[in-house]
Amino acid sequence: MPLYALTLEYDGGPFVGWQRQENGLSVQQVLEEAAAKLNGGVPPLAVAAGRTDAGVHAEGQVAQIEIAREIPPDRLREALNFHSRPHPVSVLRAALAPEGWNARFSAVRRGYRYRILNRRARPALEEGRVWHVQHPLDVAAMHAAAQRLLGKHDFSAFRAAACQAKSAIRTLDRLDVARHGNEVVITAEARSFLHHQIRNLAGTLFEVGMGRRGEAWPRQVLDGRDRTKAGQTAPAEALVFAFVRYEPELAWCD
Amino acid sequence: MPLYALTLEYDGGPFVGWQRQENGLSVQQVLEEAAAKLNGGVPPLAVAAGRTDAGVHAEGQVAQIEIAREIPPDRLREALNFHSRPHPVSVLRAALAPEGWNARFSAVRRGYRYRILNRRARPALEEGRVWHVQHPLDVAAMHAAAQRLLGKHDFSAFRAAACQAKSAIRTLDRLDVARHGNEVVITAEARSFLHHQIRNLAGTLFEVGMGRRGEAWPRQVLDGRDRTKAGQTAPAEALVFAFVRYEPELAWCD
């Protein structure tokens, strides 16, 4: 059966997360039920590059799905976007996946953005999309602290208790903190991340930005490998799964 | 009684527009009811720089409101943001208005953005914030056509039937059309606008972008002064009231 790759945009707000769960609607369920209409009524299994938590958004998640018949990728996109209405899940592009390709295991780079609205007034337009922090953050200190976390390390200190990965060793390629007006954006890139890793990093850099901890502290937390010593798990709704890269890149439509 | 100026951000989605109406909740009502808590229970009258339509958003609307007691502007902002919860209306900054100042009549420049999402896939993250146009727009042609509309003209062709302004003469200072990735943004600036003027300009430039009309056509429509000859009134939800400028500028808090 042909395997398709799909680039997905979604608003995480109404969902229990990527993965199917008993207690509510997931992005996976929306996608699988839309695909069932093209698959003789049988929902195929969708596998994502990253299983985002409840509330986490995506502008460039990638998922794979097997469909019994061959469909031109641009028509597959149109059909899935029609059948997934009115849920806030959109297929941006599609591709026929090459032999042996896997949305999760073939990914060579994943990129996320974490958005902090750093101003007095609460968000009106970006409510549900940002972490609202009223106290002015020291972005230079956050960025400097972040640079000390780059490279290959045991990230046990920044991993969720529920994390299922066998090893906590990861290579963090990028962790930038930058201010754009009222917004402080943390950009994180790696081949792969642990469960809650970015939200835990954000919550830890937040302590530095608030002036409660020094620039050297996040690295000490990393080296200590003790989750209880890190900062809070920052809110899910401010996290955006920005992109996934493959090598070679797929033959996306458009 | 002291008069205060407020810079407002709001999501136009849940509102019938700026102005109070029988048939639903308005931004004006939310603001006036929040202010009533600081005014002995009496809702003061709020006057806005521009009366936005239902669905239109604001990042920089300005309103004035009289409150019986003097309150430091930063405390007024905090109190209004507390009492207006959970509605998506936020007071970004406040100022004590000088003698004779009026939010509407003292404005010397108003700025709007009109956002078109120009891609095949329907919006998931920006649903309710953009006009979704699937056909690739010729942005260079739209921009060129827009430049012919700048200056002082009778804008009768781009004015709503319900427009209450005595004269249709306006001076359009800026009308730029630019592409930012998938998004086509129309930026409009003038001292003041007619009712539906920007949405009618957007709907007219859209015809040029689609290749249905030439670059010279919008100017012919302008010169004809006949509303029935212009393009459609583009959807409200893609319009953002970006800023209002005063001279001299107010002494805003923060």
PDB file of C-alpha atoms in Angstrom, chain A residues 9-12 57-59 77-78 80-82 84-92 119-126 129 134 240 254, chain B residues 9-12 57-59 77-78 80-82 84-92 119-126 129 134 240 254:
ATOM      1  CA  GLU A   9      -0.656  22.696  10.784  1.00  0.00           C
ATOM      2  CA  TYR A  10      -2.921  22.562  13.829  1.00  0.00           C
ATOM      3  CA  ASP A  11      -4.209  24.582  16.724  1.00  0.00           C
ATOM      4  CA  GLY A  12      -3.537  22.417  19.775  1.00  0.00           C
ATOM      5  CA  HIS A  57       0.398  23.749  18.271  1.00  0.00           C
ATOM      6  CA  ALA A  58       2.037  22.783  14.984  1.00  0.00           C
ATOM      7  CA  GLU A  59       2.940  24.672  11.845  1.00  0.00           C
ATOM      8  CA  ARG A  77      -4.190  17.129   0.557  1.00  0.00           C
ATOM      9  CA  GLU A  78      -7.423  18.601  -0.825  1.00  0.00           C
ATOM     10  CA  LEU A  80      -8.049  15.403   3.745  1.00  0.00           C
ATOM     11  CA  ASN A  81      -8.621  19.132   4.223  1.00  0.00           C
ATOM     12  CA  PHE A  82     -12.184  18.683   3.070  1.00  0.00           C
ATOM     13  CA  SER A  84     -11.199  17.040   8.416  1.00  0.00           C
ATOM     14  CA  ARG A  85     -13.452  20.108   8.539  1.00  0.00           C
ATOM     15  CA  PRO A  86     -14.265  21.938  10.770  1.00  0.00           C
ATOM     16  CA  HIS A  87     -11.402  20.867  13.027  1.00  0.00           C
ATOM     17  CA  PRO A  88      -8.366  23.186  13.130  1.00  0.00           C
ATOM     18  CA  VAL A  89      -6.078  20.670  11.440  1.00  0.00           C
ATOM     19  CA  SER A  90      -4.809  21.453   7.943  1.00  0.00           C
ATOM     20  CA  VAL A  91      -2.634  19.435   5.578  1.00  0.00           C
ATOM     21  CA  LEU A  92      -0.163  21.952   4.109  1.00  0.00           C
ATOM     22  CA  ARG A 119       4.301  42.668  28.878  1.00  0.00           C
ATOM     23  CA  ARG A 120       1.982  43.912  31.604  1.00  0.00           C
ATOM     24  CA  ALA A 121      -1.327  43.528  29.770  1.00  0.00           C
ATOM     25  CA  ARG A 122      -2.808  40.070  29.372  1.00  0.00           C
ATOM     26  CA  PRO A 123      -3.053  38.669  25.833  1.00  0.00           C
ATOM     27  CA  ALA A 124      -6.257  39.258  23.860  1.00  0.00           C
ATOM     28  CA  LEU A 125      -5.215  38.284  20.317  1.00  0.00           C
ATOM     29  CA  GLU A 126      -2.633  35.646  21.300  1.00  0.00           C
ATOM     30  CA  ARG A 129      -0.774  30.794  21.990  1.00  0.00           C
ATOM     31  CA  GLN A 134       4.481  40.242  33.181  1.00  0.00           C
ATOM     32  CA  VAL A 240       4.783  25.350  18.454  1.00  0.00           C
ATOM     33  CA  ASP A 254       3.457  22.588  -4.505  1.00  0.00           C
TER      34      ASP A 254
ATOM     35  CA  GLU B   9      -6.016  45.015  21.787  1.00  0.00           C
ATOM     36  CA  TYR B  10      -8.967  42.787  21.007  1.00  0.00           C
ATOM     37  CA  ASP B  11     -10.026  39.694  19.141  1.00  0.00           C
ATOM     38  CA  GLY B  12     -13.033  40.802  17.114  1.00  0.00           C
ATOM     39  CA  HIS B  57      -9.518  42.845  15.358  1.00  0.00           C
ATOM     40  CA  ALA B  58      -7.401  45.521  17.019  1.00  0.00           C
ATOM     41  CA  GLU B  59      -3.822  45.671  18.225  1.00  0.00           C
ATOM     42  CA  ARG B  77      -4.840  49.514  33.013  1.00  0.00           C
ATOM     43  CA  GLU B  78      -4.423  46.758  35.635  1.00  0.00           C
ATOM     44  CA  LEU B  80      -9.616  47.311  33.595  1.00  0.00           C
ATOM     45  CA  ASN B  81      -7.729  44.173  32.542  1.00  0.00           C
ATOM     46  CA  PHE B  82      -8.863  42.499  35.734  1.00  0.00           C
ATOM     47  CA  SER B  84     -12.825  42.793  31.678  1.00  0.00           C
ATOM     48  CA  ARG B  85     -11.889  39.109  32.106  1.00  0.00           C
ATOM     49  CA  PRO B  86     -12.426  36.698  30.480  1.00  0.00           C
ATOM     50  CA  HIS B  87     -13.285  38.665  27.355  1.00  0.00           C
ATOM     51  CA  PRO B  88     -10.516  38.975  24.735  1.00  0.00           C
ATOM     52  CA  VAL B  89     -10.105  42.720  25.262  1.00  0.00           C
ATOM     53  CA  SER B  90      -6.879  43.983  26.806  1.00  0.00           C
ATOM     54  CA  VAL B  91      -5.775  47.505  27.740  1.00  0.00           C
ATOM     55  CA  LEU B  92      -2.158  47.737  26.571  1.00  0.00           C
ATOM     56  CA  ARG B 119      -2.098  29.068  -0.144  1.00  0.00           C
ATOM     57  CA  ARG B 120      -4.003  25.913  -1.048  1.00  0.00           C
ATOM     58  CA  ALA B 121      -4.528  24.565   2.468  1.00  0.00           C
ATOM     59  CA  ARG B 122      -7.205  26.131   4.652  1.00  0.00           C
ATOM     60  CA  PRO B 123      -6.009  27.967   7.788  1.00  0.00           C
ATOM     61  CA  ALA B 124      -5.799  26.027  11.050  1.00  0.00           C
ATOM     62  CA  LEU B 125      -3.765  28.374  13.269  1.00  0.00           C
ATOM     63  CA  GLU B 126      -4.973  31.635  11.683  1.00  0.00           C
ATOM     64  CA  ARG B 129      -7.760  36.076  11.382  1.00  0.00           C
ATOM     65  CA  GLN B 134      -6.268  29.697  -2.729  1.00  0.00           C
ATOM     66  CA  VAL B 240      -6.685  44.514  12.063  1.00  0.00           C
ATOM     67  CA  ASP B 254       5.242  52.107  30.437  1.00  0.00           C
TER      68      ASP B 254
END
